[in-house]
Short mmCIF file of C-alpha atoms and ligand atoms in Angstrom, two decimals:
data_model
loop_
_atom_site.label_atom_id
_atom_site.label_comp_id
_atom_site.label_asym_id
_atom_site.label_seq_id
_atom_site.Cartn_x
_atom_site.Cartn_y
_atom_site.Cartn_z
CA MET N 105 0.04 -0.03 -0.01
CA ILE N 106 2.72 2.57 0.99
CA PHE N 107 4.71 0.97 -1.77
CA LEU N 108 2.23 1.73 -4.85
CA ILE N 109 1.43 5.33 -2.95
CA GLY N 110 5.36 5.79 -3.24
CA CYS N 111 5.21 5.18 -6.99
CA SER N 112 2.18 7.31 -7.71
CA ILE N 113 3.49 10.29 -6.10
CA VAL N 114 7.13 9.34 -7.48
CA ILE N 115 5.49 9.46 -11.32
CA VAL N 116 3.27 12.29 -10.40
CA VAL N 117 6.07 14.71 -9.79
CA THR N 118 7.58 13.42 -12.77
CA ILE N 119 5.11 14.07 -15.46
CA ILE N 120 4.75 17.84 -13.58
CA ALA N 121 8.60 18.20 -13.54
CA ILE N 122 8.48 17.20 -17.11
CA VAL N 123 5.20 19.49 -18.41
CA LYS N 124 6.75 22.77 -16.26
CA SER N 125 9.95 22.19 -18.23
CA LYS N 126 11.24 24.15 -21.19
CA LYS N 127 13.85 21.92 -22.19
CA PRO N 128 14.73 19.92 -25.51
CA LEU N 129 13.04 16.70 -25.09
CA LYS N 130 16.53 14.84 -24.80
CA THR N 131 17.85 16.73 -22.17
CA LEU N 132 14.01 16.08 -20.45
CA LEU N 133 14.65 12.27 -20.73
CA ILE N 134 17.45 12.33 -19.19
CA GLU N 135 16.13 14.56 -16.61
CA ALA N 136 13.58 12.21 -15.90
CA ARG N 137 15.93 9.41 -15.49
CA TYR N 138 17.77 10.85 -13.06
CA GLU N 139 14.71 12.02 -10.98
CA LEU N 140 12.85 8.31 -11.00
CA LEU N 141 16.76 7.27 -9.60
CA TYR N 142 16.74 9.69 -7.22
CA ASN N 143 13.23 8.77 -6.14
CA TYR N 144 14.09 5.34 -6.33
CA VAL N 145 17.37 5.67 -4.24
CA GLY N 146 16.01 8.16 -1.95
CA SER N 147 12.85 6.23 -1.09
CA ARG N 148 14.82 3.22 -0.45
CA ALA N 149 17.67 5.18 2.11
CA MET N 150 13.96 6.50 3.67
CA LEU N 151 13.17 3.04 4.05
CA GLN N 152 16.78 2.45 5.82
CA ASP N 153 16.39 5.22 7.86
CA PHE N 154 13.17 3.50 9.05
CA PHE N 155 14.21 -0.01 9.75
CA MET N 156 17.63 0.89 11.18
CA ARG N 157 16.33 3.78 13.35
CA GLY N 158 17.38 1.71 16.50
CA LYS N 159 20.86 2.00 15.24
CA ASN N 160 20.54 5.53 14.75
CA LYS N 161 22.27 6.55 18.00
CA THR N 162 25.91 7.47 18.91
CA GLU N 163 26.85 8.44 22.83
CA LEU N 164 28.24 12.21 23.48
CA LEU N 165 31.44 11.15 24.57
CA LEU N 166 33.50 13.87 26.49
CA LYS N 167 36.63 14.98 24.69
CA SER N 168 37.83 17.86 26.32
CA GLY N 169 41.28 19.12 24.64
CA ASN N 170 40.48 17.66 21.19
CA THR N 171 39.53 20.61 18.48
CA ALA N 172 37.52 19.74 15.41
CA LEU N 173 36.96 21.32 12.46
CA ILE N 174 34.10 22.02 10.11
CA THR N 175 32.58 23.40 6.64
CA GLY N 176 29.18 25.10 6.69
CA GLY N 177 27.22 24.51 9.68
CA THR N 178 25.52 27.52 9.85
CA ARG N 179 22.46 26.02 8.58
CA GLY N 180 21.14 22.25 8.65
CA ILE N 181 22.83 19.07 9.73
CA GLY N 182 25.89 21.36 10.72
CA VAL N 183 24.29 23.41 13.22
CA GLU N 184 23.63 20.14 15.25
CA VAL N 185 26.94 18.73 14.75
CA ILE N 186 28.44 21.58 16.26
CA LYS N 187 26.09 21.55 19.11
CA MET N 188 26.57 17.73 20.03
CA LEU N 189 30.27 18.84 19.50
CA MET N 190 29.98 21.57 21.88
CA LYS N 191 28.18 19.20 24.46
CA CYS N 192 31.58 17.11 23.98
CA ASP N 193 33.59 19.85 24.97
CA VAL N 194 35.41 19.59 21.86
CA LYS N 195 37.10 23.76 20.78
CA VAL N 196 35.14 23.37 16.74
CA ILE N 197 36.75 25.70 14.17
CA ILE N 198 34.00 26.51 11.75
CA GLY N 199 34.75 27.36 8.61
CA CYS N 200 31.57 29.12 7.02
CA ARG N 201 30.31 32.00 4.61
CA ASN N 202 27.74 33.63 7.17
CA ILE N 203 29.73 34.59 9.78
CA GLN N 204 27.24 36.72 11.88
CA GLN N 205 24.61 33.59 11.72
CA ALA N 206 27.06 31.49 12.93
CA GLU N 207 27.52 33.84 16.04
CA LEU N 208 24.03 34.05 16.32
CA LEU N 209 23.55 30.20 16.60
CA VAL N 210 26.07 29.99 19.66
CA ALA N 211 24.62 32.44 21.35
CA ASN N 212 21.75 30.69 21.28
CA PHE N 213 23.36 27.20 22.32
CA ARG N 214 24.84 29.43 25.17
CA LYS N 215 21.26 30.31 25.92
CA GLU N 216 19.58 26.92 25.89
CA GLY N 217 22.63 26.16 28.76
CA ILE N 218 25.75 24.26 26.75
CA LYS N 219 28.54 25.73 28.96
CA THR N 220 31.22 23.01 27.44
CA GLY N 221 33.27 23.45 24.25
CA SER N 222 34.63 26.40 22.50
CA VAL N 223 33.90 27.82 19.20
CA ASP N 224 35.83 30.13 16.92
CA ILE N 225 34.02 30.94 13.68
CA LEU N 226 36.64 31.82 10.63
CA ASN N 227 34.93 32.97 7.18
CA LEU N 228 35.37 30.40 4.49
CA ASP N 229 33.70 29.33 0.59
CA ILE N 230 34.89 26.10 0.03
CA SER N 231 33.99 26.75 -3.24
CA VAL N 232 36.36 29.35 -4.23
CA MET N 233 40.03 28.19 -4.26
CA GLU N 234 41.61 31.27 -2.83
CA SER N 235 39.67 31.47 0.30
CA VAL N 236 40.49 27.81 0.80
CA LYS N 237 43.98 29.16 0.95
CA GLN N 238 43.45 31.65 2.72
CA PHE N 239 41.18 30.00 5.78
CA ALA N 240 43.77 27.26 5.91
CA GLY N 241 46.66 29.71 6.25
CA ILE N 242 45.19 31.19 9.27
CA VAL N 243 43.96 27.58 10.41
CA LYS N 244 47.39 26.34 10.68
CA GLU N 245 48.39 29.77 11.96
CA LYS N 246 46.44 29.21 14.91
CA TYR N 247 46.41 25.67 15.90
CA SER N 248 48.71 23.14 15.59
CA GLU N 249 46.70 20.23 16.13
CA ILE N 250 43.21 19.04 14.43
CA ASN N 251 41.33 15.69 15.67
CA TYR N 252 37.87 15.68 13.33
CA LEU N 253 37.85 17.44 9.99
CA ILE N 254 34.11 17.59 9.22
CA ASN N 255 33.68 18.23 5.02
CA ASN N 256 30.17 18.99 5.70
CA ALA N 257 29.33 22.44 3.31
CA GLY N 258 27.51 21.00 0.91
CA ILE N 259 25.04 22.17 -2.24
CA MET N 260 22.42 20.03 -4.47
CA PHE N 261 21.10 20.58 -8.26
CA GLY N 262 20.19 24.40 -8.79
CA PRO N 263 21.06 25.76 -12.05
CA TYR N 264 24.69 25.25 -14.00
CA ILE N 265 26.65 28.08 -12.33
CA GLU N 266 30.55 28.22 -12.37
CA THR N 267 32.51 29.60 -9.45
CA ARG N 268 35.41 32.05 -9.76
CA ASP N 269 37.83 29.34 -10.90
CA GLY N 270 35.66 28.13 -13.65
CA TYR N 271 34.56 25.19 -12.30
CA GLU N 272 30.73 23.83 -12.39
CA SER N 273 29.66 24.78 -8.65
CA GLN N 274 28.31 21.27 -7.37
CA PHE N 275 32.00 20.16 -8.04
CA ALA N 276 33.65 22.84 -6.61
CA THR N 277 32.14 23.26 -3.75
CA ASN N 278 31.36 19.45 -2.66
CA TYR N 279 34.60 18.29 -4.14
CA LEU N 280 37.08 20.39 -4.85
CA GLY N 281 37.01 22.62 -2.19
CA HIS N 282 37.14 20.00 0.39
CA PHE N 283 40.05 18.06 -1.03
CA LEU N 284 42.29 20.98 -1.39
CA LEU N 285 41.16 21.95 2.35
CA THR N 286 42.35 18.32 3.63
CA HIS N 287 45.28 18.27 1.35
CA LEU N 288 46.54 21.85 3.44
CA LEU N 289 45.18 20.51 6.79
CA LEU N 290 47.31 16.91 6.63
CA PRO N 291 49.82 18.12 8.43
CA LEU N 292 47.49 19.00 11.43
CA LEU N 293 45.48 15.84 11.38
CA GLU N 294 48.73 13.93 11.82
CA ALA N 295 49.90 15.95 14.67
CA GLY N 296 45.94 15.52 16.30
CA GLY N 297 46.75 12.02 15.42
CA LYS N 298 47.88 9.18 17.79
CA LYS N 299 48.61 5.34 17.17
CA GLU N 300 45.73 4.48 19.65
CA GLU N 301 43.21 6.95 18.73
CA LYS N 302 43.65 8.34 15.19
CA SER N 303 42.23 11.95 13.81
CA ARG N 304 39.48 11.50 11.51
CA ILE N 305 38.39 12.78 8.62
CA VAL N 306 34.94 12.78 7.74
CA ASN N 307 32.89 13.39 4.81
CA VAL N 308 29.35 13.92 4.91
CA SER N 309 29.07 12.32 1.37
CA SER N 310 25.03 10.82 0.22
CA CYS N 311 23.51 7.40 -1.35
CA ALA N 312 23.17 9.63 -4.08
CA HIS N 313 26.82 8.83 -4.99
CA ILE N 314 24.95 5.54 -6.28
CA VAL N 315 23.63 7.07 -9.25
CA GLY N 316 26.87 8.87 -9.64
CA ASP N 317 29.72 8.51 -12.82
CA ILE N 318 32.76 10.18 -12.82
CA ASN N 319 32.55 12.50 -16.99
CA PHE N 320 36.30 12.69 -16.92
CA GLU N 321 35.78 14.84 -20.35
CA ASP N 322 33.96 17.12 -19.23
CA ILE N 323 34.40 16.99 -15.36
CA ASN N 324 32.45 20.19 -15.14
CA ASN N 325 28.91 18.85 -16.85
CA ARG N 326 28.99 21.88 -19.05
CA HIS N 327 27.83 20.60 -22.17
CA ASN N 328 23.99 19.08 -21.57
CA TYR N 329 23.97 20.05 -18.01
CA ILE N 330 22.13 17.67 -15.64
CA PRO N 331 22.16 19.07 -12.12
CA GLY N 332 21.29 15.53 -10.41
CA ALA N 333 23.90 14.10 -12.66
CA ALA N 334 26.37 16.92 -11.04
CA TYR N 335 25.66 16.17 -7.44
CA ALA N 336 25.51 12.64 -8.30
CA GLN N 337 29.27 13.06 -9.21
CA SER N 338 30.30 15.50 -7.11
CA LYS N 339 29.29 12.98 -3.93
CA MET N 340 30.36 9.96 -5.73
CA ALA N 341 34.03 11.44 -5.99
CA GLN N 342 33.97 12.04 -2.36
CA VAL N 343 33.52 8.24 -1.86
CA LEU N 344 35.81 7.44 -4.09
CA PHE N 345 38.54 9.76 -2.29
CA THR N 346 37.69 8.89 0.97
CA LYS N 347 38.50 4.80 0.20
CA TYR N 348 41.80 6.02 -1.68
CA LEU N 349 43.08 8.16 0.77
CA ASP N 350 42.42 5.79 3.72
CA SER N 351 44.84 3.08 1.79
CA LEU N 352 47.78 6.24 1.09
CA PHE N 353 47.44 6.97 4.98
CA LYS N 354 47.45 3.35 6.04
CA ASN N 355 51.06 2.78 3.43
CA GLU N 356 52.08 5.91 4.55
CA GLY N 357 51.42 5.12 8.72
CA LEU N 358 50.21 8.24 9.20
CA PRO N 359 47.71 8.18 12.14
CA ILE N 360 44.68 9.23 10.48
CA GLN N 361 41.43 7.45 8.94
CA THR N 362 38.84 8.99 6.76
CA HIS N 363 35.14 7.78 6.66
CA CYS N 364 32.38 9.18 4.29
CA VAL N 365 28.83 9.25 6.65
CA HIS N 366 25.42 9.41 4.39
CA PRO N 367 23.79 11.70 7.21
CA GLY N 368 20.05 10.03 6.22
CA ILE N 369 17.64 11.78 3.68
CA VAL N 370 17.08 15.23 6.23
CA ASN N 371 14.73 17.54 6.25
CA THR N 372 17.20 20.72 5.55
CA ASP N 373 17.18 23.83 2.81
CA LEU N 374 19.29 21.27 0.65
CA PHE N 375 15.95 20.21 -0.58
CA ASN N 376 14.80 23.85 -1.58
CA ASP N 377 15.49 22.84 -5.16
CA THR N 378 13.84 19.70 -5.70
CA ASN N 379 10.74 18.59 -7.29
CA LEU N 380 9.61 17.34 -4.19
CA LYS N 381 10.10 19.96 -1.93
CA LYS N 382 8.70 22.52 -4.90
CA PHE N 383 5.32 20.56 -4.99
CA VAL N 384 4.55 18.15 -2.43
CA PRO N 385 6.92 19.77 0.51
CA VAL N 386 4.44 18.16 3.05
CA ILE N 387 6.20 14.70 2.15
CA PRO N 388 9.80 15.94 3.40
CA ALA N 389 8.43 17.90 6.62
CA LEU N 390 6.41 14.37 8.13
CA LEU N 391 8.99 11.19 6.53
CA PHE N 392 12.42 13.26 6.44
CA LYS N 393 14.66 12.56 9.59
CA SER N 394 15.57 15.74 11.52
CA PRO N 395 18.69 17.90 11.42
CA GLU N 396 19.53 16.45 14.70
CA GLN N 397 18.72 13.18 13.94
CA GLY N 398 21.04 13.08 10.69
CA ALA N 399 23.88 14.72 12.49
CA ILE N 400 23.93 11.70 15.28
CA PRO N 401 25.78 9.14 12.38
CA ILE N 402 28.27 12.32 11.43
CA ILE N 403 29.14 12.30 15.48
CA TYR N 404 29.54 8.68 15.51
CA ALA N 405 32.02 8.97 12.70
CA CYS N 406 34.19 11.59 14.77
CA LEU N 407 33.86 9.89 18.05
CA SER N 408 32.78 5.85 18.09
CA PRO N 409 35.53 3.87 19.54
CA LYS N 410 33.78 0.93 17.78
CA LEU N 411 35.47 2.81 14.62
CA GLU N 412 39.18 2.42 15.46
CA GLY N 413 41.43 1.46 12.74
CA LYS N 414 37.86 0.98 10.31
CA GLY N 415 38.81 3.83 7.80
CA GLY N 416 37.70 3.98 4.37
CA THR N 417 34.47 3.29 5.44
CA TYR N 418 31.25 4.62 4.62
CA ILE N 419 28.85 4.99 7.17
CA HIS N 420 24.83 4.78 6.92
CA ASN N 421 22.65 5.16 10.33
CA CYS N 422 26.04 4.53 12.59
CA LYS N 423 26.63 1.22 10.66
CA ILE N 424 29.32 0.08 8.35
CA PHE N 425 27.35 -0.41 5.13
CA LYS N 426 28.25 -1.33 1.62
CA ALA N 427 29.31 2.15 -0.53
CA SER N 428 27.85 1.17 -4.48
CA SER N 429 30.48 -1.38 -5.91
CA SER N 430 31.99 1.55 -8.19
CA THR N 431 33.31 3.04 -5.66
CA ASN N 432 35.57 -0.12 -4.97
CA SER N 433 37.89 0.36 -8.08
CA GLU N 434 41.20 0.91 -7.17
CA GLU N 435 41.58 2.35 -10.57
CA LEU N 436 38.77 4.68 -10.99
CA GLN N 437 39.92 6.34 -7.20
CA LYS N 438 43.59 6.51 -8.37
CA LYS N 439 42.11 7.99 -11.83
CA LEU N 440 40.08 10.56 -10.20
CA PHE N 441 43.07 11.59 -7.12
CA ASP N 442 45.72 12.03 -10.10
CA PHE N 443 42.68 13.92 -12.17
CA THR N 444 42.67 16.28 -9.21
CA ASN N 445 45.78 17.08 -8.21
CA LYS N 446 46.53 18.06 -11.65
CA LEU N 447 43.38 20.23 -11.60
CA LEU N 448 44.56 21.80 -8.30
CA SER N 449 48.28 21.67 -9.16
CA ILE N 450 48.98 19.91 -6.14
CA PRO N 451 52.19 18.62 -7.02
CA ASP N 452 52.36 15.61 -3.97
CA PHE N 453 49.47 15.33 -1.76
CA ILE N 454 50.85 13.86 1.48
CA GLY N 455 54.43 15.12 0.40
CA LYS N 456 56.30 17.33 2.61
CA HIS N 457 54.66 19.64 4.80
CA GLU N 458 56.94 22.36 3.75
CA LYS N 459 55.52 22.14 0.46
CA ASN N 460 51.61 21.98 2.02
CA GLN N 461 53.12 25.76 3.16
CA ILE N 462 54.34 27.29 0.19
CA ILE N 463 50.87 25.92 -1.44
CA ALA N 464 48.91 27.90 1.52
CA LYS N 465 50.86 30.78 1.12
CA GLU N 466 50.66 31.47 -2.78
N1 NAP J 174 19.20 16.65 3.72
C1 NAP J 174 19.92 15.60 3.57
O1 NAP J 174 18.74 14.85 2.90
C2 NAP J 174 21.26 14.95 2.96
C3 NAP J 174 21.55 13.71 2.17
C4 NAP J 174 22.93 13.24 2.00
C5 NAP J 174 23.75 14.28 2.43
N2 NAP J 174 23.02 15.61 2.54
C6 NAP J 174 24.75 16.10 2.76
O2 NAP J 174 25.00 16.65 4.00
C7 NAP J 174 25.70 18.00 4.06
C8 NAP J 174 25.18 19.05 5.08
O3 NAP J 174 23.76 19.29 4.48
P1 NAP J 174 22.42 20.10 5.23
O4 NAP J 174 21.18 18.93 4.63
O5 NAP J 174 22.59 20.35 5.92
O6 NAP J 174 21.90 21.34 3.76
P2 NAP J 174 22.02 22.63 3.98
O7 NAP J 174 20.65 22.82 5.09
O8 NAP J 174 21.69 23.44 2.73
O9 NAP J 174 23.15 23.38 4.51
C9 NAP J 174 24.11 23.62 4.15
C10 NAP J 174 25.70 23.96 4.71
O10 NAP J 174 26.65 24.22 3.75
C11 NAP J 174 26.87 25.86 3.62
N3 NAP J 174 27.44 25.69 2.38
C12 NAP J 174 27.20 26.23 1.01
N4 NAP J 174 27.97 26.10 0.28
C13 NAP J 174 28.96 26.90 0.84
C14 NAP J 174 30.08 27.73 0.38
N5 NAP J 174 30.53 27.75 -0.94
N6 NAP J 174 30.59 27.73 1.10
C15 NAP J 174 30.65 27.75 3.18
N7 NAP J 174 29.68 26.92 2.72
C16 NAP J 174 29.01 26.63 1.90
C17 NAP J 174 25.89 26.56 3.69
O11 NAP J 174 26.11 27.84 4.28
P3 NAP J 174 25.38 28.96 3.62
O12 NAP J 174 24.56 29.19 4.89
O13 NAP J 174 26.60 30.02 3.53
O14 NAP J 174 24.80 28.77 2.42
C18 NAP J 174 25.28 25.71 4.99
O15 NAP J 174 25.80 26.14 6.43
C19 NAP J 174 25.64 18.28 2.55
O16 NAP J 174 26.94 17.51 2.19
C20 NAP J 174 24.97 17.31 2.06
O17 NAP J 174 25.84 16.93 0.57
C21 NAP J 174 22.25 16.11 3.01
C1 NAG J 175 36.91 13.97 1.55
O1 NAG J 175 36.38 14.46 -0.06
C2 NAG J 175 37.33 15.46 -0.17
C3 NAG J 175 36.47 15.81 -1.77
O2 NAG J 175 35.64 15.97 -1.90
C4 NAG J 175 38.53 14.64 -0.47
O3 NAG J 175 39.53 15.43 -1.00
C5 NAG J 175 39.12 14.23 0.62
O4 NAG J 175 40.52 13.37 0.22
C6 NAG J 175 38.07 13.32 1.37
N1 NAG J 175 38.26 12.68 2.68
C7 NAG J 175 38.67 11.92 2.86
C8 NAG J 175 38.60 11.37 4.59
O5 NAG J 175 38.16 11.07 2.29
C1 NAG J 176 14.65 27.41 1.26
O1 NAG J 176 13.47 27.48 1.23
C2 NAG J 176 12.96 28.42 2.96
C3 NAG J 176 11.52 28.24 2.78
O2 NAG J 176 10.84 29.03 1.66
C4 NAG J 176 13.65 29.45 2.71
O3 NAG J 176 13.13 30.07 4.23
C5 NAG J 176 14.76 29.48 2.44
O4 NAG J 176 15.36 30.62 3.04
C6 NAG J 176 15.70 28.72 1.50
N1 NAG J 176 16.88 28.26 1.82
C7 NAG J 176 17.59 28.45 0.70
C8 NAG J 176 19.15 28.29 0.95
O5 NAG J 176 17.39 28.84 -0.13
C1 NAG J 177 15.13 7.63 12.07
C2 NAG J 177 15.59 8.13 13.02
O1 NAG J 177 16.13 8.80 12.75
N1 NAG J 177 15.82 7.70 14.13
C3 NAG J 177 16.25 7.16 15.36
C4 NAG J 177 17.76 8.08 15.22
O2 NAG J 177 17.90 8.66 16.58
C5 NAG J 177 16.82 9.57 17.62
C6 NAG J 177 18.05 9.46 18.81
O3 NAG J 177 18.42 8.72 19.32
C7 NAG J 177 15.88 8.85 17.34
O4 NAG J 177 14.78 10.07 17.85
C8 NAG J 177 15.53 8.53 16.04
O5 NAG J 177 14.36 8.13 16.31
#
């Protein structure tokens, strides 16, 4: 019954989207395919959220003295992640575009009675490589160690926009900027990691990676831009990276481990550009997870002792979950890694730390 209602909603939403659009038929057909794929993957993930709801819990362990850095976090899931980290007495560095909003949030947390934790708010536009370099430079001046790097900032769908550096904005925001940031902050992560308690990089990815494909010939998807395809590509790229990077850290013996997390299907502004939220907003309001519930698996990936030594994994509702099998291809992981290093002119991703410094200052 629920299944039938679900299918009808999906079909009706797809038809409305097609009728309302003014694009050529070929583009419309590909868009319709993505719309259906997303609805399928999304509904499946929602069912998983429901059946795994008992697993969606984490302890807020006291981690006094530890430092976390989160990108974004002024809206949506990140807000709740920051709040939980403060409850754990962690020093939180927030890299965001909207400083005032971040200050307001923290003031509210204090009013709500959270006395632990401290917060440092710094300006960062993750989609602009120059901003990432400046931000990383400031962080390196102020801090010597980071224990948790949470690559959270993200955008979904929307029209084709190119960033200042000439990249499609979802690719730049969700993937490239975080690639560069991760690279520049490696020395601090290395310093924060111990053999028995590694530092962690947590990438907020998405179940959407399942429908992703890396379009090396046209990485911006400039020709025939399909928002859903570009989002899925950016999220698949994150999963490929998480896996590749973890094996790199293991080979180099660095005390850092990596995870990617699907937070669940969470009702945030991220869905503003989806047909579902435009035409039937009652569904997200009723059926999606709350931002607080979405933050739980991220905190789990940062803190849970159960994950010690289990890097390179994909977390879904606080369980290690299988990512799509296409992300297991070491060949594809390496191809994308080399491709991205070249794109960003990074000579040696792990390399000598002096080199990192040079790039950061350029
Ligand atoms: N919601 C879900 O169901 C879902 C599912 C799977 C994965 N995710 C992932 O979860 C993460 C968080 O999403 P959300 O649902 O919390 O979305 P959201 O409510 O739209 O929040 C996105 C956050 O990213 C920030 N951001 C966007 N572009 C930025 C930029 N160029 N520089 C700096 N910050 C930027 C936004 O800050 P501003 O206020 O400055 O725009 C905002 O704080 C994303 O990576 C998303 O892909 C979400
Ligand atoms: C997270 O994703 C970024 C790209 O979005 C990548 O550069 C980085 O290496 C990834 N981190 C981990 C731990 O996989
Ligand atoms: C998303 O939509 C809501 C409700 O219409 C609005 O209040 C909010 O500002 C929008 N957020 C973004 C990022 O566009
Ligand atoms: C679907 C979902 O999010 N389920 C649970 C996740 O964890 C929180 C807190 O433990 C519960 O309140 C949710 O019901």
